[in-house]
Coordinates of C-alpha atoms and ligand atoms in Angstrom, one line a residue:
M1 CA -239.7 -7.2 148.3
P2 CA -240.7 -5.0 145.8
E3 CA -238.7 -5.8 142.3
N4 CA -238.3 -9.2 141.1
T5 CA -234.9 -10.7 141.3
D6 CA -235.6 -14.5 141.4
D7 CA -234.7 -13.9 144.8
P8 CA -237.6 -13.0 147.3
R9 CA -235.2 -11.9 150.2
P10 CA -234.6 -8.2 150.5
S11 CA -231.4 -8.7 152.0
R12 CA -229.7 -9.5 148.7
L13 CA -229.6 -6.1 147.5
P14 CA -227.0 -4.5 150.0
M15 CA -227.7 -0.8 150.3
S16 CA -224.0 0.2 148.9
R17 CA -225.4 -1.5 145.4
R18 CA -228.5 0.5 145.7
Q19 CA -226.9 3.8 146.0
V20 CA -224.5 3.1 143.2
L21 CA -227.2 2.5 141.1
A22 CA -229.1 5.6 142.4
G23 CA -226.4 7.5 141.7
A24 CA -225.9 6.2 137.9
G25 CA -229.9 7.0 137.5
S26 CA -232.0 5.6 139.7
T27 CA -235.0 3.6 139.1
G28 CA -238.5 3.8 140.4
L29 CA -237.9 0.3 142.0
L30 CA -234.7 1.0 143.0
A31 CA -235.8 4.4 144.8
A32 CA -238.7 2.2 146.5
A33 CA -236.1 -0.1 148.0
A34 CA -233.8 2.8 148.9
G35 CA -236.0 5.0 150.5
P36 CA -238.4 8.5 150.0
A37 CA -240.2 9.1 147.0
K38 CA -238.5 11.2 144.4
A39 CA -239.2 11.7 140.6
T40 CA -236.2 10.0 138.9
T41 CA -235.1 10.5 135.4
V42 CA -232.7 8.9 133.1
R43 CA -229.9 11.5 132.8
G44 CA -228.8 11.0 129.4
R45 CA -226.6 8.2 127.9
R46 CA -223.8 7.3 130.0
A47 CA -220.1 6.6 128.4
R48 CA -221.5 6.8 125.0
A49 CA -219.1 5.3 122.5
A50 CA -217.4 6.9 119.5
A51 CA -219.9 6.7 117.0
S52 CA -217.1 5.9 114.2
D53 CA -216.0 2.8 116.4
G54 CA -216.7 -0.6 114.4
T55 CA -214.6 -2.8 116.4
P56 CA -216.0 -6.2 116.8
E57 CA -216.9 -7.1 120.3
Q58 CA -219.4 -9.3 122.1
I59 CA -218.3 -12.1 119.6
H60 CA -220.6 -15.1 120.0
L61 CA -221.5 -18.2 117.8
T62 CA -225.1 -19.7 117.2
W63 CA -226.0 -22.7 115.3
G64 CA -227.5 -22.2 111.9
D65 CA -230.6 -24.2 110.9
N66 CA -228.3 -27.5 110.5
P67 CA -225.5 -27.7 112.9
T68 CA -223.6 -29.9 110.7
S69 CA -223.2 -27.4 107.9
S70 CA -223.9 -23.8 109.2
V71 CA -223.3 -21.7 112.0
V72 CA -223.9 -17.8 112.7
I73 CA -221.1 -15.7 113.9
S74 CA -222.2 -12.4 115.8
W75 CA -221.1 -9.6 117.3
A76 CA -221.6 -5.8 118.4
S77 CA -219.6 -2.7 118.0
P78 CA -219.7 0.7 120.0
G79 CA -220.4 2.8 116.9
R80 CA -221.7 1.7 113.6
A81 CA -219.2 -0.4 111.8
N82 CA -218.3 0.2 107.9
R83 CA -218.5 -3.2 105.8
P84 CA -218.8 -5.5 108.6
R85 CA -217.6 -9.1 107.6
A86 CA -216.8 -12.4 108.5
R87 CA -213.7 -14.1 107.2
I88 CA -213.5 -18.3 106.8
G89 CA -210.7 -19.7 104.5
Q90 CA -211.0 -17.8 101.7
R91 CA -214.1 -16.4 102.0
V92 CA -215.6 -13.0 103.1
I93 CA -219.1 -12.9 104.3
P94 CA -220.7 -9.7 104.6
A95 CA -222.5 -9.3 107.8
E96 CA -226.3 -8.7 108.3
V97 CA -226.7 -5.1 110.3
R98 CA -229.5 -5.2 112.8
T99 CA -229.8 -2.3 115.1
Y100 CA -232.1 -0.9 118.0
T101 CA -232.5 2.0 120.1
D102 CA -233.3 1.1 123.6
G103 CA -236.4 2.4 124.5
I104 CA -235.4 3.6 127.9
S105 CA -232.0 5.0 127.6
G106 CA -232.3 5.9 123.8
E107 CA -229.3 4.3 123.4
T108 CA -228.8 3.0 119.4
V109 CA -226.8 -0.8 119.9
W110 CA -225.1 -1.6 116.8
T111 CA -225.0 -5.8 115.7
Y112 CA -223.7 -7.8 113.2
H113 CA -224.7 -11.3 112.0
A114 CA -222.6 -13.5 109.4
R115 CA -224.6 -16.8 108.4
V116 CA -221.7 -19.1 107.5
G117 CA -222.8 -22.1 105.4
G118 CA -221.5 -25.2 103.1
L119 CA -219.5 -26.3 106.0
R120 CA -218.2 -29.8 106.5
P121 CA -219.5 -31.9 109.5
G122 CA -217.2 -32.8 112.4
A123 CA -214.7 -30.2 111.1
T124 CA -213.2 -27.3 112.7
Y125 CA -212.7 -23.7 110.9
A126 CA -211.0 -20.3 112.0
Y127 CA -212.9 -17.2 111.3
A128 CA -211.9 -13.6 111.8
V129 CA -214.5 -10.6 112.2
T130 CA -213.6 -7.2 111.1
A131 CA -214.9 -3.9 109.2
D132 CA -213.2 -0.9 107.7
N133 CA -213.3 1.0 111.1
D134 CA -212.2 -1.8 113.2
G135 CA -209.6 -0.5 115.8
N136 CA -207.7 -4.1 115.5
A137 CA -207.5 -4.3 111.7
A138 CA -204.4 -4.8 111.5
D139 CA -204.6 -7.9 113.7
P140 CA -208.9 -8.8 113.9
F141 CA -210.5 -11.0 116.3
S142 CA -210.0 -14.8 115.4
A143 CA -211.0 -18.0 117.1
T144 CA -212.0 -21.2 116.1
F145 CA -215.2 -23.3 115.8
R146 CA -216.4 -27.1 115.4
T147 CA -219.4 -27.9 113.4
A148 CA -221.6 -30.8 114.7
P149 CA -221.1 -34.4 113.3
Q150 CA -223.1 -36.1 111.0
G151 CA -225.3 -39.4 112.3
R152 CA -225.0 -41.1 115.4
A153 CA -222.1 -40.0 117.0
A154 CA -221.1 -39.3 120.4
F155 CA -220.8 -35.6 121.6
R156 CA -220.7 -33.4 124.8
F157 CA -222.6 -30.4 125.6
T158 CA -222.9 -28.4 128.7
S159 CA -225.5 -26.0 130.2
F160 CA -226.6 -23.7 133.0
G161 CA -229.2 -20.7 133.1
D162 CA -229.0 -17.3 134.9
L163 CA -225.3 -16.0 134.2
A164 CA -225.2 -12.4 135.0
T165 CA -222.1 -10.5 134.3
P166 CA -218.8 -10.0 136.4
N167 CA -219.5 -6.2 136.8
T168 CA -220.8 -5.9 140.4
S169 CA -221.9 -2.4 139.8
W170 CA -225.1 -4.1 138.2
V171 CA -228.3 -5.9 139.9
L172 CA -227.6 -9.4 140.4
S173 CA -224.2 -9.5 138.9
Y174 CA -221.1 -11.1 140.5
G175 CA -217.9 -12.6 139.8
Q176 CA -218.6 -16.3 139.6
S177 CA -220.2 -15.3 136.0
A178 CA -216.4 -15.3 134.8
Y179 CA -215.6 -18.5 136.4
A180 CA -219.3 -20.2 135.2
V181 CA -217.8 -19.2 131.3
E182 CA -214.3 -20.4 132.2
A183 CA -216.0 -23.6 133.4
V184 CA -217.6 -24.3 129.9
E185 CA -214.2 -23.9 128.3
S186 CA -212.5 -26.1 130.1
F187 CA -215.3 -28.7 129.7
Q188 CA -214.7 -28.1 125.6
P189 CA -218.1 -29.4 125.0
L190 CA -219.3 -29.0 121.4
F191 CA -222.2 -26.3 122.3
H192 CA -223.3 -24.7 125.6
L193 CA -227.1 -24.3 126.5
L194 CA -227.8 -21.1 128.3
N195 CA -231.0 -21.4 130.0
G196 CA -232.5 -17.9 130.2
D197 CA -231.9 -14.6 132.4
L198 CA -228.8 -13.9 130.6
C199 CA -227.9 -10.7 132.3
Y200 CA -230.9 -9.1 134.2
A201 CA -230.8 -5.9 132.1
N202 CA -234.4 -5.4 133.0
L203 CA -233.2 -5.1 137.2
N204 CA -231.0 -2.4 135.8
P205 CA -233.3 -0.4 133.2
T206 CA -231.8 2.8 132.4
V207 CA -228.4 1.1 131.8
Q208 CA -229.8 -1.8 129.7
P209 CA -227.2 -1.5 126.7
E210 CA -224.6 -1.6 129.2
V211 CA -225.2 -4.7 130.8
W212 CA -225.8 -6.1 127.7
R213 CA -222.4 -5.2 126.7
D214 CA -220.7 -6.6 130.0
F215 CA -222.5 -9.8 129.3
G216 CA -221.2 -10.3 125.8
N217 CA -217.5 -9.4 126.6
N218 CA -217.5 -12.2 129.1
N219 CA -219.1 -14.7 127.4
Q220 CA -217.1 -14.3 124.3
T221 CA -214.3 -16.0 126.3
S222 CA -216.2 -19.4 125.2
A223 CA -219.2 -18.1 123.2
A224 CA -216.6 -17.2 120.0
S225 CA -215.2 -21.0 120.1
R226 CA -218.3 -22.6 120.4
P227 CA -221.9 -22.3 120.0
W228 CA -224.1 -20.7 122.9
M229 CA -227.8 -21.4 122.5
P230 CA -230.3 -19.4 124.7
C231 CA -234.0 -19.1 125.3
P232 CA -235.6 -16.1 126.8
G233 CA -236.5 -15.8 130.6
N234 CA -238.4 -13.5 132.6
H235 CA -235.1 -11.0 132.7
E236 CA -234.9 -10.8 128.9
V237 CA -238.2 -8.9 128.8
E238 CA -237.8 -5.4 128.8
F239 CA -240.3 -2.3 128.7
Y240 CA -240.4 -0.2 125.6
N241 CA -238.4 -3.0 123.8
G242 CA -240.4 -4.8 121.5
P243 CA -244.2 -6.4 121.9
Q244 CA -242.7 -8.9 124.5
G245 CA -239.6 -6.6 125.7
L246 CA -237.2 -9.4 123.7
T247 CA -235.8 -6.7 121.4
S248 CA -232.3 -6.6 123.1
Y249 CA -232.2 -10.7 122.9
L250 CA -233.5 -11.0 119.6
T251 CA -231.3 -8.4 118.3
R252 CA -228.1 -10.1 119.6
Y253 CA -228.6 -13.5 118.7
T254 CA -229.5 -15.1 115.3
L255 CA -231.9 -18.5 116.1
P256 CA -232.8 -21.4 114.0
E257 CA -235.6 -20.5 112.1
N258 CA -239.3 -21.3 113.4
H259 CA -241.3 -20.5 110.6
A260 CA -243.9 -18.9 113.1
P261 CA -244.3 -15.4 111.4
G262 CA -243.9 -12.7 114.1
F263 CA -242.2 -15.1 116.4
G264 CA -238.7 -15.8 115.1
G265 CA -236.0 -16.2 117.9
R266 CA -238.4 -16.9 120.9
W267 CA -238.6 -20.6 120.2
Y268 CA -236.5 -23.2 117.8
S269 CA -235.0 -26.6 117.4
F270 CA -232.1 -28.0 116.2
R271 CA -230.6 -31.9 115.9
I272 CA -227.3 -33.1 116.6
G273 CA -226.5 -36.6 116.0
S274 CA -229.3 -38.6 117.7
V275 CA -230.9 -35.7 119.9
L276 CA -233.5 -33.3 119.0
F277 CA -233.0 -30.2 121.3
V278 CA -236.2 -28.0 121.7
S279 CA -235.7 -24.5 123.1
V280 CA -239.0 -22.7 124.0
D281 CA -239.9 -19.6 125.9
A282 CA -242.1 -20.2 129.1
D283 CA -242.8 -16.5 129.3
D284 CA -245.8 -17.7 127.0
V285 CA -247.3 -20.4 129.6
V286 CA -246.1 -19.2 133.1
Y287 CA -248.6 -18.1 135.6
Q288 CA -246.3 -15.9 137.5
D289 CA -245.3 -12.5 136.8
A290 CA -241.6 -11.9 137.1
A291 CA -240.5 -10.1 134.2
A292 CA -240.1 -6.3 133.9
F293 CA -241.8 -4.3 137.1
V294 CA -241.6 -0.8 138.3
A295 CA -242.6 -1.2 142.5
G296 CA -242.8 2.6 142.8
P297 CA -243.1 5.0 144.6
A298 CA -241.4 6.8 141.7
A299 CA -242.1 6.1 138.1
L300 CA -239.5 4.7 135.8
T301 CA -238.8 7.8 133.2
P302 CA -237.0 7.0 129.9
A303 CA -234.9 9.6 128.2
A304 CA -236.7 12.6 126.9
G305 CA -235.5 11.5 123.4
T306 CA -237.4 8.6 123.3
G307 CA -240.4 9.6 123.5
H308 CA -241.5 7.2 125.8
Q309 CA -243.9 7.9 128.8
P310 CA -242.9 7.5 132.2
V311 CA -243.6 3.5 133.4
Q312 CA -246.1 4.6 136.2
P313 CA -245.7 2.5 139.8
G314 CA -247.6 -0.9 139.7
T315 CA -246.8 -1.7 136.3
S316 CA -245.5 -5.1 135.2
F317 CA -244.8 -6.5 131.5
Y318 CA -246.8 -9.7 131.7
I319 CA -246.7 -11.9 128.4
R320 CA -248.3 -15.1 129.5
G321 CA -250.2 -16.1 126.4
Y322 CA -248.7 -13.6 123.9
S323 CA -248.4 -16.4 121.1
G324 CA -252.1 -17.3 121.5
G325 CA -251.5 -20.8 121.4
V326 CA -248.9 -20.4 118.3
Q327 CA -245.7 -21.7 120.6
T328 CA -247.5 -24.8 122.0
A329 CA -248.9 -25.8 118.5
W330 CA -245.5 -25.5 117.1
L331 CA -243.9 -27.3 120.2
E332 CA -246.4 -30.6 119.6
R333 CA -245.4 -30.4 115.8
T334 CA -241.9 -30.8 116.8
L335 CA -242.0 -33.5 119.5
A336 CA -244.4 -35.6 116.9
A337 CA -241.9 -35.2 114.3
G338 CA -239.0 -35.9 116.7
R339 CA -240.5 -39.0 117.9
R340 CA -241.4 -40.4 114.4
D341 CA -238.0 -39.7 113.4
E342 CA -235.9 -43.1 113.5
S343 CA -232.8 -41.2 113.7
V344 CA -233.9 -39.6 116.8
D345 CA -233.4 -41.2 119.9
W346 CA -233.5 -38.5 122.3
I347 CA -235.4 -35.1 122.9
I348 CA -234.3 -32.5 125.5
V349 CA -236.2 -29.5 125.9
Q350 CA -234.8 -26.0 127.2
M351 CA -236.8 -23.2 128.8
H352 CA -236.2 -20.9 131.7
Q353 CA -239.1 -21.1 134.7
C354 CA -239.7 -24.6 136.2
A355 CA -242.5 -27.2 136.2
L356 CA -240.5 -28.6 139.1
S357 CA -238.7 -26.7 141.9
S358 CA -238.7 -27.1 145.2
S359 CA -236.5 -23.6 145.6
S360 CA -238.0 -22.1 148.9
T361 CA -235.9 -19.0 148.4
G362 CA -236.8 -19.0 144.4
N363 CA -239.6 -19.2 142.4
G364 CA -240.7 -22.6 143.0
S365 CA -242.8 -24.6 140.5
D366 CA -245.8 -23.1 137.8
L367 CA -249.0 -24.8 136.9
G368 CA -248.5 -23.1 133.4
I369 CA -246.1 -25.4 132.6
R370 CA -247.8 -28.3 134.1
Q371 CA -251.6 -27.4 132.1
E372 CA -249.6 -26.7 128.6
W373 CA -246.4 -28.5 128.0
L374 CA -245.9 -31.4 130.6
P375 CA -249.2 -33.7 128.6
L376 CA -247.0 -33.0 125.7
F377 CA -243.7 -34.2 127.4
D378 CA -246.0 -37.5 128.3
K379 CA -247.2 -38.2 124.8
Y380 CA -243.8 -37.6 122.9
Q381 CA -241.4 -39.2 125.6
V382 CA -239.3 -36.1 126.3
D383 CA -236.6 -37.4 127.8
L384 CA -234.9 -34.2 129.8
V385 CA -236.2 -31.0 130.4
L386 CA -233.5 -28.2 131.3
N387 CA -234.5 -25.0 133.5
G388 CA -232.8 -22.1 135.1
H389 CA -234.6 -19.5 137.0
D390 CA -234.4 -20.7 140.5
H391 CA -230.4 -20.4 141.3
D392 CA -229.6 -24.0 142.6
Y393 CA -229.3 -27.3 141.4
E394 CA -232.0 -29.6 141.8
R395 CA -233.0 -33.0 139.6
S396 CA -236.2 -34.9 139.3
F397 CA -237.4 -38.5 139.5
P398 CA -238.6 -39.5 135.9
V399 CA -242.1 -38.2 135.9
R400 CA -245.0 -39.5 133.8
G401 CA -248.8 -38.1 134.5
A402 CA -250.2 -36.3 137.3
D403 CA -251.2 -36.8 141.0
A404 CA -254.3 -34.9 141.3
N405 CA -255.6 -32.7 144.2
V406 CA -252.6 -32.8 146.2
G407 CA -251.7 -29.3 146.8
R408 CA -252.5 -26.7 149.5
E409 CA -253.3 -23.1 148.9
V410 CA -250.9 -21.2 151.2
A411 CA -253.5 -18.2 152.1
T412 CA -256.5 -20.6 153.0
G413 CA -255.2 -24.4 153.6
A414 CA -257.5 -25.6 151.1
T415 CA -257.1 -28.4 148.5
V416 CA -255.6 -27.3 145.0
N417 CA -254.9 -29.1 141.9
T418 CA -251.3 -28.4 141.4
L419 CA -251.1 -31.3 138.7
R420 CA -248.1 -32.4 141.0
P421 CA -246.0 -34.6 138.4
H422 CA -246.0 -38.3 139.2
P423 CA -242.4 -40.1 139.6
V424 CA -242.5 -43.5 137.8
T425 CA -240.0 -44.7 140.5
T426 CA -238.6 -42.8 143.6
T427 CA -235.5 -45.3 143.8
D428 CA -232.5 -43.2 143.4
S429 CA -230.5 -45.5 141.2
G430 CA -228.3 -43.3 139.0
V431 CA -229.8 -45.0 135.8
F432 CA -233.0 -43.9 134.5
D433 CA -234.9 -44.9 131.6
T434 CA -236.4 -42.1 130.2
S435 CA -238.5 -43.8 127.7
Q436 CA -240.8 -44.1 131.1
G437 CA -240.6 -40.6 132.3
T438 CA -239.0 -37.3 132.0
V439 CA -236.5 -35.9 133.8
H440 CA -236.2 -32.0 134.8
L441 CA -232.9 -30.5 136.0
I442 CA -232.6 -27.1 137.5
L443 CA -229.8 -25.5 136.5
G444 CA -230.1 -21.7 137.3
C445 CA -226.6 -21.8 138.7
G446 CA -224.7 -19.8 136.5
G447 CA -223.1 -17.1 138.0
T448 CA -225.4 -14.3 139.9
D449 CA -225.0 -12.9 143.2
A450 CA -228.1 -14.9 144.7
P451 CA -227.7 -18.7 145.2
L452 CA -231.1 -19.9 146.1
D453 CA -229.7 -23.3 147.4
E454 CA -232.3 -23.5 149.9
Y455 CA -235.2 -26.2 149.9
G456 CA -238.6 -26.2 151.2
T457 CA -239.5 -29.0 153.7
D458 CA -243.3 -29.9 155.0
T459 CA -242.9 -29.8 158.7
A460 CA -246.0 -31.7 159.2
D461 CA -244.5 -34.9 157.3
D462 CA -241.0 -33.8 156.8
Q463 CA -241.2 -34.2 153.3
R464 CA -239.6 -32.4 150.4
Q465 CA -242.0 -29.5 149.7
A466 CA -242.3 -27.3 146.7
K467 CA -244.2 -24.1 146.0
V468 CA -246.3 -23.9 143.1
F469 CA -247.7 -20.8 141.0
T470 CA -251.4 -21.8 140.5
Q471 CA -252.2 -18.2 139.3
A472 CA -251.0 -14.8 138.5
D473 CA -249.3 -12.9 140.8
R474 CA -249.9 -9.5 139.3
P475 CA -248.9 -6.4 141.5
V476 CA -250.8 -4.9 144.3
L477 CA -250.4 -2.0 146.5
T478 CA -248.5 -2.5 149.4
S479 CA -249.2 -0.4 152.8
T480 CA -246.9 2.0 151.7
P481 CA -248.2 4.5 149.3
D482 CA -247.7 4.4 145.9
V483 CA -245.4 1.0 146.4
Y484 CA -246.5 -2.1 144.8
A485 CA -245.4 -5.9 145.5
R486 CA -246.1 -9.2 144.0
A487 CA -246.5 -12.1 146.1
A488 CA -244.7 -15.6 145.9
A489 CA -246.3 -18.8 144.9
D490 CA -249.8 -19.3 146.3
A491 CA -249.6 -23.0 146.7
V492 CA -247.5 -25.8 148.2
E493 CA -247.3 -29.3 147.7
D494 CA -245.3 -32.5 149.0
A495 CA -242.5 -32.6 146.4
T496 CA -242.4 -36.4 145.8
W497 CA -240.8 -35.7 142.5
S498 CA -237.7 -34.4 143.9
A499 CA -234.6 -36.6 143.9
R500 CA -231.9 -34.7 144.6
R501 CA -230.9 -31.0 146.0
D502 CA -227.9 -29.4 146.2
T503 CA -227.4 -27.3 149.6
S504 CA -223.9 -26.6 149.6
T505 CA -223.7 -24.1 146.9
G506 CA -225.9 -22.3 144.5
Y507 CA -223.3 -22.5 141.4
G508 CA -222.5 -25.2 139.3
I509 CA -222.5 -26.4 135.5
A510 CA -223.9 -29.5 134.2
V511 CA -222.0 -31.6 131.6
F512 CA -223.8 -34.3 129.2
D513 CA -221.9 -36.8 127.3
V514 CA -224.0 -38.5 124.4
D515 CA -223.2 -41.9 123.5
P516 CA -225.7 -43.1 120.9
G517 CA -225.1 -46.6 121.6
A518 CA -223.2 -49.3 119.1
E519 CA -225.3 -50.9 116.5
S520 CA -227.3 -53.1 118.9
G521 CA -226.4 -51.5 121.8
Q522 CA -228.2 -49.2 124.3
P523 CA -227.9 -45.4 123.9
S524 CA -227.1 -43.2 127.3
I525 CA -226.4 -39.9 128.3
K526 CA -223.9 -39.5 131.1
I527 CA -224.8 -36.5 133.4
T528 CA -222.5 -35.0 135.7
H529 CA -223.1 -32.0 137.6
Y530 CA -219.9 -29.9 139.0
H531 CA -220.6 -27.3 141.6
A532 CA -218.4 -24.4 142.7
V533 CA -218.6 -25.0 146.8
G534 CA -217.7 -21.9 148.5
A535 CA -219.1 -19.5 145.9
D536 CA -222.1 -18.6 147.9
P537 CA -221.9 -15.2 149.4
V538 CA -223.2 -16.6 152.3
N539 CA -224.5 -20.6 152.5
P540 CA -227.7 -20.8 153.7
A541 CA -227.2 -24.1 154.9
S542 CA -223.9 -23.6 156.8
G543 CA -224.0 -19.6 157.3
V544 CA -220.4 -19.9 155.6
K545 CA -219.4 -16.8 153.8
G546 CA -217.8 -17.2 150.6
A547 CA -216.7 -15.5 147.5
P548 CA -216.3 -16.5 143.9
T549 CA -214.4 -19.6 143.0
P550 CA -212.8 -21.2 139.6
D551 CA -212.8 -24.8 141.5
Y552 CA -215.5 -26.6 140.3
T553 CA -215.6 -30.1 141.5
E554 CA -218.1 -33.2 140.8
F555 CA -221.5 -33.2 142.8
E556 CA -223.2 -36.0 141.0
T557 CA -223.4 -38.3 138.1
F558 CA -226.1 -40.1 136.7
R559 CA -227.3 -41.8 133.5
L560 CA -230.3 -41.4 131.1
V561 CA -230.7 -44.8 129.1
R562 CA -233.6 -45.8 126.8
T563 CA -233.7 -48.3 123.6
R564 CA -232.7 -47.1 120.2
S565 CA -235.3 -45.8 117.9
S566 CA -234.3 -47.9 115.1
Ligands
FE2_1 FE1 -235.6 -16.4 136.2

């Protein structure tokens, strides 16, 4: 299939959806899927909001540099807000205004960021956001949040990626994304980790700000009351929106400082209790080419006012290596400092793409992460890696080191070195000592309309099998004139590292309860994955047709343990 939706199956884009989108201002890639070549252009801005409307919307929290004492309250408004501000107790905090003009539609987006510092640890605060031209000025939006506890305290967080929006006009959006946000609230975590591919705006290139708006207003239900900490995925990368295409993402989020000039917001870390959380942008290291792409035959033509040239068929926005090694150097420094710190027991890494995934209908695994980052995870004993990207749930055994030359090139059958991560145990005991190996969790189970809960099997030996990208899958011309495609992963391996795969649904949420352990006790993290059985539009294993559901039930519980670092 020409466009990358993290779902190689063409049947996932129903014709009615294509027609709706074509009518709304079609794109080259959608025109390619829908039929005959036709010049397509953005026909002007849709539903342009009143320029004078400063009413807060898309309200969400992120941690400040120190989660025990600081948060950032961020929001947007349809037009420019006058004197945007947050109020917390008696304090009135003016918001920083950040704006950008979408490089394809030419629409201007207004966002606001109030940095709130000087808070007490483990305390609950009420806040309100408003502006002089707030339509709700008489009763401004208000909510409460809680700061992180000080020291070795117990806390809960939740995670998934690949959320999308509930507005099914957009490619990959689906009603489950509203239930997924409600699920976060039902578990009342201190915060939520959103593992990339937030809303797939780049698959709806002529209406990106509208897609982001639906995303922001959907997740406000939870994100206004507790921080949601994101990382970029391949679908945050947009044509004509900044050097890595991340302007829509970076403008909306204020994230902890990484002190990497020119790369703010792309990666960061923060500390809560005895856990160091490290969020990285795997777009920088993966081989796979999966970001913005025009398949053809038509070009993607930005609105005239943008001054941007049409994006020609066969163009992809490929950003592997964009930081020139700066991110990996930062990652090593951050992991090393974390492991040296006697008050840190756990290191948890968040990234979008997967080093270990055996989804057969999704992307699979990527050698780029294995080469660049897994040796660092081994060296500094990273406990847990949380991913999205493949729309399912998969858990690895703890892995350390690599088995060499056990992969096979799909095209030729030749041996290829996929650096297959080596499981330190293949006994699924339910309790894993992560000082011995790193557990990887695939959590791309947020709310898209394309679950990928179908997994690989090697028919020769009946072992689990994973696809692996070992080289870039840049666009190549198909047999149809002016239509380009990107290939699937080029290699396979027996997935000896795969411990558990959920075949019943592609939707779920992981809940993490961190227990720091008593003075002489053992720290542990209890992880329970809840899944939304019946939410798959069509379950690939059973063929049963489903629909969005609010019912999340337990799939599995396991524990990570390690010795206290002090
Ligand atoms: Fe993705």
